[in-house]
Tab-separated table of C-alpha atoms in Angstrom:
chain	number	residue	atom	x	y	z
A	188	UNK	CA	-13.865	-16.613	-3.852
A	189	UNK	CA	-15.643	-16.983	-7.270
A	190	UNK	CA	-14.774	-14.818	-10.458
A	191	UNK	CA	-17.982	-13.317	-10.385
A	192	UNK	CA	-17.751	-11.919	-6.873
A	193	UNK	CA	-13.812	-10.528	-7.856
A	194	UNK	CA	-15.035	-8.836	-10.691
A	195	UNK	CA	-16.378	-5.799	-8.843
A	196	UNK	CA	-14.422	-4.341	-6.198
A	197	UNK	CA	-12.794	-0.767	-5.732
A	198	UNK	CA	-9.603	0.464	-4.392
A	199	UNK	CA	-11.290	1.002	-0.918
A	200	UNK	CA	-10.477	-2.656	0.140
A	201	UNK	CA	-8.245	-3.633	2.292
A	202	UNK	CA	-6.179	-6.027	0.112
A	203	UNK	CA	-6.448	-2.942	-2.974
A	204	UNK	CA	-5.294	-0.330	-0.454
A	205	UNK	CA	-2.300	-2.724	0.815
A	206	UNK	CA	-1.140	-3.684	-2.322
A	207	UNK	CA	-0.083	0.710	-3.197
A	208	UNK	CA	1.807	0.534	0.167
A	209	UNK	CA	3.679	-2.388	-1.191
A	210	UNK	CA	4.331	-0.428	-4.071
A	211	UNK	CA	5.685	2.598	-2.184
A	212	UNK	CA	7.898	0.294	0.504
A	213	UNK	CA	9.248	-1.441	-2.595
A	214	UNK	CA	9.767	2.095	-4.060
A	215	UNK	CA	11.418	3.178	-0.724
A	216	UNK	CA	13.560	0.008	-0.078
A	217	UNK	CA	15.347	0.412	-3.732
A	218	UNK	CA	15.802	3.876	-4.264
A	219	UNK	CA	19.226	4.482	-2.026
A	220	UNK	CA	20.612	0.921	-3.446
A	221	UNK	CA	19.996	2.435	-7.252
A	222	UNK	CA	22.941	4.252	-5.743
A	223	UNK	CA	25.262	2.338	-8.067
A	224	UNK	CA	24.123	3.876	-10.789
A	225	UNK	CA	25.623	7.233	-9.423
A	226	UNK	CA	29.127	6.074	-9.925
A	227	UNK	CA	29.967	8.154	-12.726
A	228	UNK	CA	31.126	11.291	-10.139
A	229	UNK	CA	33.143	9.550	-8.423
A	230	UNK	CA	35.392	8.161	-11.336
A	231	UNK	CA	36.873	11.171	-12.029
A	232	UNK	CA	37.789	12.442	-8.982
A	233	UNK	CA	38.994	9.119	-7.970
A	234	UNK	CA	41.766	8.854	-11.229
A	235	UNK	CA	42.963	12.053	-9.819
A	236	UNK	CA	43.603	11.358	-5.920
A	237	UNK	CA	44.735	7.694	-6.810
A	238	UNK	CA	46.218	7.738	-10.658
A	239	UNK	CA	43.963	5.181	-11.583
A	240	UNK	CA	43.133	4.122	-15.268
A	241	UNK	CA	39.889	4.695	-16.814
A	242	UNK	CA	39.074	0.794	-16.064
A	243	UNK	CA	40.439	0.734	-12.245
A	244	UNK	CA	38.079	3.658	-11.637
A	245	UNK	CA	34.939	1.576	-13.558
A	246	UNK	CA	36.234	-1.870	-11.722
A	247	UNK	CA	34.619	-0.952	-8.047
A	248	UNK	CA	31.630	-0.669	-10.130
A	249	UNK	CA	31.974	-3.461	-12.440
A	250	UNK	CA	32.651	-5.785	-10.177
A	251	UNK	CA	29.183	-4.557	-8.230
A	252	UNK	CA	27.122	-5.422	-11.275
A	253	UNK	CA	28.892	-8.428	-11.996
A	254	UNK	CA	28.168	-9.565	-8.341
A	255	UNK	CA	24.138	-8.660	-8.158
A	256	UNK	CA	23.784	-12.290	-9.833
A	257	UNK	CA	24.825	-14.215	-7.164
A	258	UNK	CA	22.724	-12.247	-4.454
A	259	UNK	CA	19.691	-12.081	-6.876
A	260	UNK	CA	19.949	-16.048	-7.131
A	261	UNK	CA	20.046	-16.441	-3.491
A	262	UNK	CA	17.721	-13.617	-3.189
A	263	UNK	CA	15.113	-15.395	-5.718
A	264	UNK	CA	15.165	-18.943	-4.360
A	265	UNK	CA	14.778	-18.144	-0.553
A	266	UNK	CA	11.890	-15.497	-1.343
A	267	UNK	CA	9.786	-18.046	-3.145
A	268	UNK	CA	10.042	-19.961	0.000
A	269	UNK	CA	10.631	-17.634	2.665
A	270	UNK	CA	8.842	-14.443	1.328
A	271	UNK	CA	9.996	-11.314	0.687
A	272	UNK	CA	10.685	-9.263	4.559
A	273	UNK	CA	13.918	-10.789	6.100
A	274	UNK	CA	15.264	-11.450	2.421
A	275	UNK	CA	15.791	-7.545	1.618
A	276	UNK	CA	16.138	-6.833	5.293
A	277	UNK	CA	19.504	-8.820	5.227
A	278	UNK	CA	20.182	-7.416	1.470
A	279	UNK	CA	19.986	-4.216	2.503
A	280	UNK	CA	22.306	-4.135	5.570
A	281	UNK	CA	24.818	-6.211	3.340
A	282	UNK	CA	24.982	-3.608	0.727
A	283	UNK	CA	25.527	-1.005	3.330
A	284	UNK	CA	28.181	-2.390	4.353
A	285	UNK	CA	30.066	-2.731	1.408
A	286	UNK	CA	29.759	0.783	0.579
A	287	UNK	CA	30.643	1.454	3.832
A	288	UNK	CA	34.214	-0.411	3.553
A	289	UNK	CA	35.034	2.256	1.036
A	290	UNK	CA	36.491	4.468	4.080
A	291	UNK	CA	38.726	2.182	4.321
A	292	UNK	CA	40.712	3.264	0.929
A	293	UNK	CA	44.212	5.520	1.574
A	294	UNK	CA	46.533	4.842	-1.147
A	295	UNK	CA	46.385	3.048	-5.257
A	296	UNK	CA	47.192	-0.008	-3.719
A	297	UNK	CA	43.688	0.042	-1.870
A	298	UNK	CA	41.669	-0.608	-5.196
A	299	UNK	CA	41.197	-4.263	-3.988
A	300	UNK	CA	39.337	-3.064	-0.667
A	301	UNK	CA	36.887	-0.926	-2.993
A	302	UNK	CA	36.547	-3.695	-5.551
A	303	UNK	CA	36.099	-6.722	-2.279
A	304	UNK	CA	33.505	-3.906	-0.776
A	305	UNK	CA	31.543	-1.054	-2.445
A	306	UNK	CA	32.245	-3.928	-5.261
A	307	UNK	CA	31.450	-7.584	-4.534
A	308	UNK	CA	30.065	-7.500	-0.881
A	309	UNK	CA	27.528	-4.651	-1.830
A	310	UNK	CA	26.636	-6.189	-5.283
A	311	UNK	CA	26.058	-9.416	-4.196
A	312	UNK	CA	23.558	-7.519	-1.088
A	313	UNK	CA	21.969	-5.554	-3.577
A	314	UNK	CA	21.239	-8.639	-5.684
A	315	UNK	CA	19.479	-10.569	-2.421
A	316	UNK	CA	17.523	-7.274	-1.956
A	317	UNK	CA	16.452	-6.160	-5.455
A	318	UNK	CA	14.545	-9.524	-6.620
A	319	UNK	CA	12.111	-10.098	-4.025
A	320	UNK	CA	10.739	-6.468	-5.310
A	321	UNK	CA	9.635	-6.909	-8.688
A	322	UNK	CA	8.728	-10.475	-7.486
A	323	UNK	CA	6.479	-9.391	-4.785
A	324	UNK	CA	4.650	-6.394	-6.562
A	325	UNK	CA	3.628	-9.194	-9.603
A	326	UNK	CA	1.414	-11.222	-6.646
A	327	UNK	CA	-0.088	-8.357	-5.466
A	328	UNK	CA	-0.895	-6.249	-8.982
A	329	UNK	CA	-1.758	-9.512	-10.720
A	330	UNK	CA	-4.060	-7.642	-13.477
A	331	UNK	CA	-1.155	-5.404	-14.271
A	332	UNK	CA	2.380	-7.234	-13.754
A	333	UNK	CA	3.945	-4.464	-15.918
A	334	UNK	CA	2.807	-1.281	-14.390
A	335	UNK	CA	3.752	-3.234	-11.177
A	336	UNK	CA	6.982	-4.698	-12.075
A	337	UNK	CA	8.109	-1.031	-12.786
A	338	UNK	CA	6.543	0.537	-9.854
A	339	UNK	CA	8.963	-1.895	-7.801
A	340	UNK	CA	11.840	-0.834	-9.929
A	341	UNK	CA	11.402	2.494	-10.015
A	342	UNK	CA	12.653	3.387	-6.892
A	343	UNK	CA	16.254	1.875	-7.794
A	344	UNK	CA	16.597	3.712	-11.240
A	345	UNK	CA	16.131	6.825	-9.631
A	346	UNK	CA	18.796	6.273	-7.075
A	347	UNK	CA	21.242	7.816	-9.376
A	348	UNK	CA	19.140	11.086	-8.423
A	349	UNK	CA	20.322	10.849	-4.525
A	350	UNK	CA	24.094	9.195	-5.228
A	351	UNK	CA	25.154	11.783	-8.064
A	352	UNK	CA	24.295	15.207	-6.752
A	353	UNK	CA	24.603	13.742	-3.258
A	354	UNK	CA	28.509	12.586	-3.757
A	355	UNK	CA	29.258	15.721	-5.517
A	356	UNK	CA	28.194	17.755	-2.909
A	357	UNK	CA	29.665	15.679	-0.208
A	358	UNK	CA	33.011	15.427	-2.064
A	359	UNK	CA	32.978	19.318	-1.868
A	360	UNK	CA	32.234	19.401	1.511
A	361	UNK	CA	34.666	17.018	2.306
A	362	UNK	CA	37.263	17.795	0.376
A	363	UNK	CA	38.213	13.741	-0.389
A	364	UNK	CA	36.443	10.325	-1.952
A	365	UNK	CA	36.724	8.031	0.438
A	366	UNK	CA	34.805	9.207	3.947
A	367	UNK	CA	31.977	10.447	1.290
A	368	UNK	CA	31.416	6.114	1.040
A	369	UNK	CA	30.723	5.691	4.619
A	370	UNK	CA	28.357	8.739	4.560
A	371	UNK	CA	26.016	7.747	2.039
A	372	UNK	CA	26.359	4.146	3.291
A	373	UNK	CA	24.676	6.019	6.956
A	374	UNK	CA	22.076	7.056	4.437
A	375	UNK	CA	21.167	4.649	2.571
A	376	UNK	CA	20.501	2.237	5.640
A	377	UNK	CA	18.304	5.000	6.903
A	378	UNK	CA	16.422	5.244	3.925
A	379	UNK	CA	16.361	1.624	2.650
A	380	UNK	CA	15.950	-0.113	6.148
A	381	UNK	CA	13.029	0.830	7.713
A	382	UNK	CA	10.838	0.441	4.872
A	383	UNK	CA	12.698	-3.486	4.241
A	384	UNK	CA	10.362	-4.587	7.353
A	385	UNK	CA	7.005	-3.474	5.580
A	386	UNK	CA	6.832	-6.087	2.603
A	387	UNK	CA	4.878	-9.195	2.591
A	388	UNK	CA	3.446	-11.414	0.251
A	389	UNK	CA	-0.377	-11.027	0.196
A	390	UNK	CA	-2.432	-13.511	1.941
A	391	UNK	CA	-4.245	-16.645	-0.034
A	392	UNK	CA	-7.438	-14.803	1.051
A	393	UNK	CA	-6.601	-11.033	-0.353
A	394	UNK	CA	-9.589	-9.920	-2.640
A	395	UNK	CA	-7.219	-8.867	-5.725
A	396	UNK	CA	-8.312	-8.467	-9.127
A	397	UNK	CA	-8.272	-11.714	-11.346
A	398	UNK	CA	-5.309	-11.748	-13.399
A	399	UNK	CA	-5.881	-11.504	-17.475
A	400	UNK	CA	-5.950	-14.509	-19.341
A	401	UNK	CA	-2.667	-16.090	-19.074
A	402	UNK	CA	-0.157	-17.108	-22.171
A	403	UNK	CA	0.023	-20.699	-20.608
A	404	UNK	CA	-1.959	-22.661	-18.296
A	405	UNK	CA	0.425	-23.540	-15.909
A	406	UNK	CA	3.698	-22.430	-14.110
A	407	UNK	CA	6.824	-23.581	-14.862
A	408	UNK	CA	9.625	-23.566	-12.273
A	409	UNK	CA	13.261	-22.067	-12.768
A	410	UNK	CA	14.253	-25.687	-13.993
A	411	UNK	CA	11.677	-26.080	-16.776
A	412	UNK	CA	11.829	-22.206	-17.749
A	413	UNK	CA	15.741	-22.361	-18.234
A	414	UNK	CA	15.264	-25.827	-20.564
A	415	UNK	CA	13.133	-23.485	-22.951
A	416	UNK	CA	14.586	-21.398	-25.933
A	417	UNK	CA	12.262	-18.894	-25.066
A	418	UNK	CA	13.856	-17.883	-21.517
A	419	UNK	CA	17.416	-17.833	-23.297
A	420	UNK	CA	16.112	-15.509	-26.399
A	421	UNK	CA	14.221	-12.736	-23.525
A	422	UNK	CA	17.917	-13.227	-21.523
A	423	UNK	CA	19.837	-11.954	-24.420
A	424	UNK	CA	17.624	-9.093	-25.483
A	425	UNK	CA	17.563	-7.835	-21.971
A	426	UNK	CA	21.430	-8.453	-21.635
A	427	UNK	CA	21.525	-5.958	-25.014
A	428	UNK	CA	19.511	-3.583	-23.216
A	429	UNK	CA	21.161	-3.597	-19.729
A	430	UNK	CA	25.130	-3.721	-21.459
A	431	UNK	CA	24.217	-0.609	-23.662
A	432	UNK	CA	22.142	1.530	-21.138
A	433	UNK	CA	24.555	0.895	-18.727
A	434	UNK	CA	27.201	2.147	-20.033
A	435	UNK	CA	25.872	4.962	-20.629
A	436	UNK	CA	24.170	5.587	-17.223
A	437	UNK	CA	27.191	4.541	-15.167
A	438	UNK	CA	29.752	7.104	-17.163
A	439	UNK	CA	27.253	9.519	-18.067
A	440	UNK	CA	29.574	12.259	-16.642
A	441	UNK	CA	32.930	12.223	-18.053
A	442	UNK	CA	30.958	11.062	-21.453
A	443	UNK	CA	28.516	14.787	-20.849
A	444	UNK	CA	32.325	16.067	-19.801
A	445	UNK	CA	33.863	15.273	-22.970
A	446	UNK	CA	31.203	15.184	-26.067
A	447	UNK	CA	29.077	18.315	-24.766
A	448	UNK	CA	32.008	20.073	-22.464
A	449	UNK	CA	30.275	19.804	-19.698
A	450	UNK	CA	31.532	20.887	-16.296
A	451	UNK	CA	31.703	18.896	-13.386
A	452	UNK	CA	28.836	19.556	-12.033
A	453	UNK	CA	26.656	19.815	-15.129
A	454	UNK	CA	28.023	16.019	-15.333
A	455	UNK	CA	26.762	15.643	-11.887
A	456	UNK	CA	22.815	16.965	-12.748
A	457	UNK	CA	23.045	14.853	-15.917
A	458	UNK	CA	23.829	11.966	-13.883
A	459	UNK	CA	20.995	12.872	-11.734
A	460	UNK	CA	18.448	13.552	-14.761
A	461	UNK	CA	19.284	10.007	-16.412
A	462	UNK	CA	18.068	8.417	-12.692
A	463	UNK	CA	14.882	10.354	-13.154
A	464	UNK	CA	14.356	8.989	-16.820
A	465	UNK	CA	15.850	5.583	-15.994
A	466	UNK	CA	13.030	5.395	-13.076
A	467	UNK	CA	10.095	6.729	-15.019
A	468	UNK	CA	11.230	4.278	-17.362
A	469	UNK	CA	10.448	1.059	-15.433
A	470	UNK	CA	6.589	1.667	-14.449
A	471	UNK	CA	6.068	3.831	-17.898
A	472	UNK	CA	7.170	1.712	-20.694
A	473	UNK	CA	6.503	-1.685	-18.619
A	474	UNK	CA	2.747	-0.395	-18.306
A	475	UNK	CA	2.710	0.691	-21.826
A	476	UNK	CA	3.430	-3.209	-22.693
A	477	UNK	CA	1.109	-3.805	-20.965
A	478	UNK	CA	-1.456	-1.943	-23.322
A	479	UNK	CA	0.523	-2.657	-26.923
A	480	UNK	CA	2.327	-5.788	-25.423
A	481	UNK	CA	5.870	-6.454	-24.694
A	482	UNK	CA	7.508	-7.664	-27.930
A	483	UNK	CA	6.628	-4.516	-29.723
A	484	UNK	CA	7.837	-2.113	-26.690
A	485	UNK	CA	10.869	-3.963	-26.339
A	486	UNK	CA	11.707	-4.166	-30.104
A	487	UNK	CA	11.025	0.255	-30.362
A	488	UNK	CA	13.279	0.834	-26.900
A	489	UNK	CA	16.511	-1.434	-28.472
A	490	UNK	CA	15.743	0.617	-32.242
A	491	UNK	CA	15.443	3.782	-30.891
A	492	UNK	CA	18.168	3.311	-28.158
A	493	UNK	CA	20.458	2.562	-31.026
A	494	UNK	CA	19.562	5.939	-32.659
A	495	UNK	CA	20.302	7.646	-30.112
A	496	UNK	CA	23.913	6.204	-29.755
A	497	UNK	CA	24.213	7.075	-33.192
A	498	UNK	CA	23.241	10.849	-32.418
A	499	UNK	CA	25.402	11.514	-29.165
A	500	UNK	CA	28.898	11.665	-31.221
A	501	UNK	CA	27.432	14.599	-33.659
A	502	UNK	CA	25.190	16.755	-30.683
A	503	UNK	CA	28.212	18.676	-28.755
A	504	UNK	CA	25.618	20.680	-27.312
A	505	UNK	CA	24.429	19.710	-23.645
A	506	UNK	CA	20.615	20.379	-23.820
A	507	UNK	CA	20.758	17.954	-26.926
A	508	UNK	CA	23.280	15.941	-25.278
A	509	UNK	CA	21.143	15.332	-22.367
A	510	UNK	CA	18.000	14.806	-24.007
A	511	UNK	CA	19.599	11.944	-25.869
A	512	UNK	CA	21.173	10.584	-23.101
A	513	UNK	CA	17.594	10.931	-21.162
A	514	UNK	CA	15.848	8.335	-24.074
A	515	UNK	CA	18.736	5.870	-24.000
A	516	UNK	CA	18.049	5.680	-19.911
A	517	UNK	CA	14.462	6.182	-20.404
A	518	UNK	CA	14.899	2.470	-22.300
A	519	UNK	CA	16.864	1.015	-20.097
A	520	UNK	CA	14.754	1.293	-16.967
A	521	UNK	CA	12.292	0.052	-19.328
A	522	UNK	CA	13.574	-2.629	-20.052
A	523	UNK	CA	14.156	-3.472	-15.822
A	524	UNK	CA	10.231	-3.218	-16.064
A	525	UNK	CA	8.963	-5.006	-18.765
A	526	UNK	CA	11.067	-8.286	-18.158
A	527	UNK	CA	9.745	-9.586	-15.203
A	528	UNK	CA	6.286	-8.659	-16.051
A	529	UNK	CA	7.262	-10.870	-19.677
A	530	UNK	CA	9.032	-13.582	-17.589
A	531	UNK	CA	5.687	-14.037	-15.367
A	532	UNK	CA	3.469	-14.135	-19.056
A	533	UNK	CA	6.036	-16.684	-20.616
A	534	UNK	CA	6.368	-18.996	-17.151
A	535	UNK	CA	3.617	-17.831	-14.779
A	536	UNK	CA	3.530	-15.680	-12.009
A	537	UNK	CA	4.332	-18.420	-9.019
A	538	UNK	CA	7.740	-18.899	-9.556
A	539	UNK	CA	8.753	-16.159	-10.804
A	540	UNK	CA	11.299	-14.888	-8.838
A	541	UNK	CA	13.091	-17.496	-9.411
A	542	UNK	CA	12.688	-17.643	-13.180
A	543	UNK	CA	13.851	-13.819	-13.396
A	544	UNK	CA	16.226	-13.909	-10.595
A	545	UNK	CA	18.316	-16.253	-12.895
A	546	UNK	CA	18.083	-14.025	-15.512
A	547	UNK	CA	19.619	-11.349	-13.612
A	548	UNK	CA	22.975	-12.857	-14.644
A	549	UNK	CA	22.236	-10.923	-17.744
A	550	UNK	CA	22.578	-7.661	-15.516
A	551	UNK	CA	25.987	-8.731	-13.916
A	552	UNK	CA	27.335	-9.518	-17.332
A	553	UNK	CA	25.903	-6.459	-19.178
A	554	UNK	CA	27.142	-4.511	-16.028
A	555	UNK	CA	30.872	-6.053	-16.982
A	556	UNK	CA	30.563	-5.894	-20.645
A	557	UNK	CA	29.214	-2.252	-20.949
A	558	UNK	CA	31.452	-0.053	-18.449
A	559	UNK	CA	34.786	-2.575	-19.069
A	560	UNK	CA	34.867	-2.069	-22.754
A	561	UNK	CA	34.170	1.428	-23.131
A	562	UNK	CA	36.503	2.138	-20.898
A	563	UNK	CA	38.784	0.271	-22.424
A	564	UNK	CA	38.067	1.561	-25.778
A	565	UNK	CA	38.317	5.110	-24.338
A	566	UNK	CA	41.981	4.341	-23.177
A	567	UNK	CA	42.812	2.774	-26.024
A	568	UNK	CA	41.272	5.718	-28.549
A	569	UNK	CA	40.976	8.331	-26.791
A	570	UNK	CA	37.716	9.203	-27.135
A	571	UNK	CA	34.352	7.927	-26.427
A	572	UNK	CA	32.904	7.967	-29.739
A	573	UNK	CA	34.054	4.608	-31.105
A	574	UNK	CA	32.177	2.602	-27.990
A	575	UNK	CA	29.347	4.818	-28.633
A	576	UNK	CA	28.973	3.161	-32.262
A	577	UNK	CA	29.618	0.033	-30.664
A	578	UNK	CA	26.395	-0.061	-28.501
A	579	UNK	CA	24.485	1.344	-31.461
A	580	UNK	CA	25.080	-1.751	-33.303
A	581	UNK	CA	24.241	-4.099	-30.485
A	582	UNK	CA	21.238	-2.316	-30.066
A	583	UNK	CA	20.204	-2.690	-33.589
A	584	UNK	CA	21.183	-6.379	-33.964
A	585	UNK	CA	19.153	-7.375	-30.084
A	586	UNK	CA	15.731	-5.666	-31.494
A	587	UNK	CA	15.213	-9.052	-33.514
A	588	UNK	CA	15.288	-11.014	-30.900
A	589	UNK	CA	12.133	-9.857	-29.321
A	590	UNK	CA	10.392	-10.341	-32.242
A	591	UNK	CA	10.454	-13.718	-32.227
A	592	UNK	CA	9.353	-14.413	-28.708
A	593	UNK	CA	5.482	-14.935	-30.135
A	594	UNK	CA	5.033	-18.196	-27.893
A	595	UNK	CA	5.103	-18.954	-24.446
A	596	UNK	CA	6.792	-22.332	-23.796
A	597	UNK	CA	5.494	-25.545	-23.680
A	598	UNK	CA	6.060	-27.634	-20.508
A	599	UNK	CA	8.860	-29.722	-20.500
A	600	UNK	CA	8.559	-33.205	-19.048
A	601	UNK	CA	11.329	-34.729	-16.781
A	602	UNK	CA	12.649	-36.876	-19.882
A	603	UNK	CA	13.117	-33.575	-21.718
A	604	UNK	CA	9.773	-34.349	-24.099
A	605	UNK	CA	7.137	-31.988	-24.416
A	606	UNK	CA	4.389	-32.557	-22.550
A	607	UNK	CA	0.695	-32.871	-24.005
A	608	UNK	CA	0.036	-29.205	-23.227
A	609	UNK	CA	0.832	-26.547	-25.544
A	610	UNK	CA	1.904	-22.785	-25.077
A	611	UNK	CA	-0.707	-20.308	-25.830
A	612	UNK	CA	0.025	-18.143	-28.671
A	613	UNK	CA	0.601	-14.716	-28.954
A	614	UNK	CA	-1.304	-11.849	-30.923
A	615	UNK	CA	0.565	-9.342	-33.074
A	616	UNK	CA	2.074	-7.335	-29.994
A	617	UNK	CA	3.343	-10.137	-28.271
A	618	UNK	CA	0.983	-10.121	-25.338
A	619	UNK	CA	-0.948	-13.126	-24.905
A	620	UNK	CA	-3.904	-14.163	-26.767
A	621	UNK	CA	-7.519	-13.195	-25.157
């Protein structure tokens, strides 16, 4: 089909209309395994049935994050080949799963079981579910890979919305931890499942909009992408931004508990109001790069992320408490949005999944890094104030590194030489040249 005949069409089609129920099944498919992010009520109560340490309670959940990479590099490479349905189909029931093997938990010995299952088993599903999302939603929303990127996203930032107020309420009900695990493990499959069997890529024929103009003139695969500075430089920035956000989201509670004196289950709605920010980060700020263009978004969310850090230790009142906490989430969704949208601008849309699914090792590690050392700084100082100063300055120091992404990358010839074509430049904002 020529460019002339693509550059009218309306949202009537059959290929426009398909593309929003991609959106929503992505949408649908993620939001119950953002459940992670929902950890944060179950830490306390789980220190007092069990007498763990700040650091066991965080390690179920550290060793989640720290396990996404593996699935999400799996998950990448077979959906480039296999597309996206039977991909997140078996991520989805493999997460379940895991959280399901959390029933299994009696005594303080029985850490291992939660760290092997609602840990490493679940992480590692949720990883070979998650990428085909973003991944998917660039191919069919190829004139706005931002907007889209967070659309897919958005669904697992607000997940924290279900699993927060959901295991409070359960806990309650129940009166223990573990059976509340194998409950919302029932509901996420219910949720997630269904909705897994929608997604396809869309066909070689689909009347989509023409993409705009794109920073390089061909695609480089996962290979040529990871022999570039430029993928390493947007790694790190986005490791900043997940390590700082997320350990914020993931121990939002006892944090709200102890700087604001919140109750329990203030700590619980918090929990649930940083899912709502962290998902209307992902479409909002990723479609605002897409107007202003990603290195300036990227550089504000790390500066004013770091302000707020800064703010938290000095606010002991909730409502301000919250609202802080509601920018620094607000980021990091953002942050889950605008990076595959960047990756496909730097590399090309075709491979993509590939070329962000190995940088979702910046995830696992930022999911490590963040919750493991401010808990660990919390046992050690008995308070969370010092780690809160600690992400302020990582935040700070990562906003130069987007700056400096003002190329896309050349191609890289087998002997490791440049080939003849260059990378398109960049205008002011970091978006490509039109």
């Amino acid at each position: 089909m020529s460019t002339e005949n693509r550059i009218e069409r309306s949202e009537g089609t059959p290929a426009m209309r398909t593309r929003w129920w991609m959106a929503a099944a992505t949408f649908i498919v993620l939001f119950p395994l953002g459940g992670v992010y929902g950890w944060s009520v179950f830490v306390t109560p789980l220190q007092e049935s069990f007498d763990w340490t700040w650091t066991q309670a965080m390690a179920p959940l550290m060793a989640n994050i720290g396990a996404i990479f593996l699935g999400a590099y799996f998950g990448g490479r077979v959906q480039d080949r296999w597309g996206p349905r039977w991909v997140v189909v078996i991520g989805v029931v493999v997460f379940c799963v895991g959280v399901a093997t959390g029933v299994l938990v009696t005594d303080p010995g029985d850490l291992w079981i939660l760290v092997a299952g609602h840990g490493v088993l679940a992480g590692i599903g949720l990883g070979i579910a998650y990428i085909p999302c973003p991944a998917l939603i660039v191919k069919w929303f190829p004139d706005q890979r931002g907007m889209a990127a967070g659309l897919a996203t958005m669904g697992f930032g607000a997940g924290a919305l279900l699993a927060g107020p959901a295991g409070e309420g359960l806990m309650a009900l129940v009166g223990d931890v573990p059976p509340v695990f194998g409950i919302l493990a029932a509901i996420y499959l219910v949720i997630g499942l269904p909705f897994a069997f929608f997604l396809k890529d869309p066909p070689e024929s689909a009347d989509l909009p023409d993409p705009p103009p794109s920073p390089r003139g061909d695609d480089l695969t996962a290979g040529e992408a990871l022999r570039t500075w430029q993928w390493y430089a947007l790694c790190i920035a986005f490791l900043a931004n997940v390590t700082v956000g997320i350990a914020l989201v993931t121990l939002a509670s006892p944090i709200a508990q102890e700087v604001a004196e919140a109750s329990a289950g203030q700590g619980a709605f918090i929990v649930g109001l940083l899912g709502v920010f962290n998902a209307l980060g992902r479409p909002g700020l990723a479609a605002l790069s897409d107007r202003v263009g990603r290195r300036t978004t990227y550089t504000a969310m790390l500066v004013v992320q770091a302000l707020c850090f800064v703010a938290i230790p000095f606010v002991p009142q909730i409502v301000v408490f919250a609202l802080l906490a509601s920018i620094v989430a607000l980021g990091f969704g953002g942050g889950f949005g605008i990076t595959p949208a960047w990756t496909a601008d730097l590399f090309g849309p075709e491979h993509n999944g590939a070329v962000f699914g190995a940088m979702i090792i910046a995830w696992s590690a930022g999911g490590v890094i963040g919750p493991l050392v401010t808990s660990e700084l919390r046992d050690l100082t008995g308070s969370f104030e010092v780690p809160l100063y600690v992400w302020a300055v990582v935040a700070f120091v990562a906003a130069i590194l987007p700056a400096i992404l003002a190329r896309a990358p050349e191609r890289i010839a087998e002997g490791g030489e440049t080939g003849a074509r260059d990378g398109a430049s960049m205008d002011e904002s970091g978006v490509p040249a039109r």
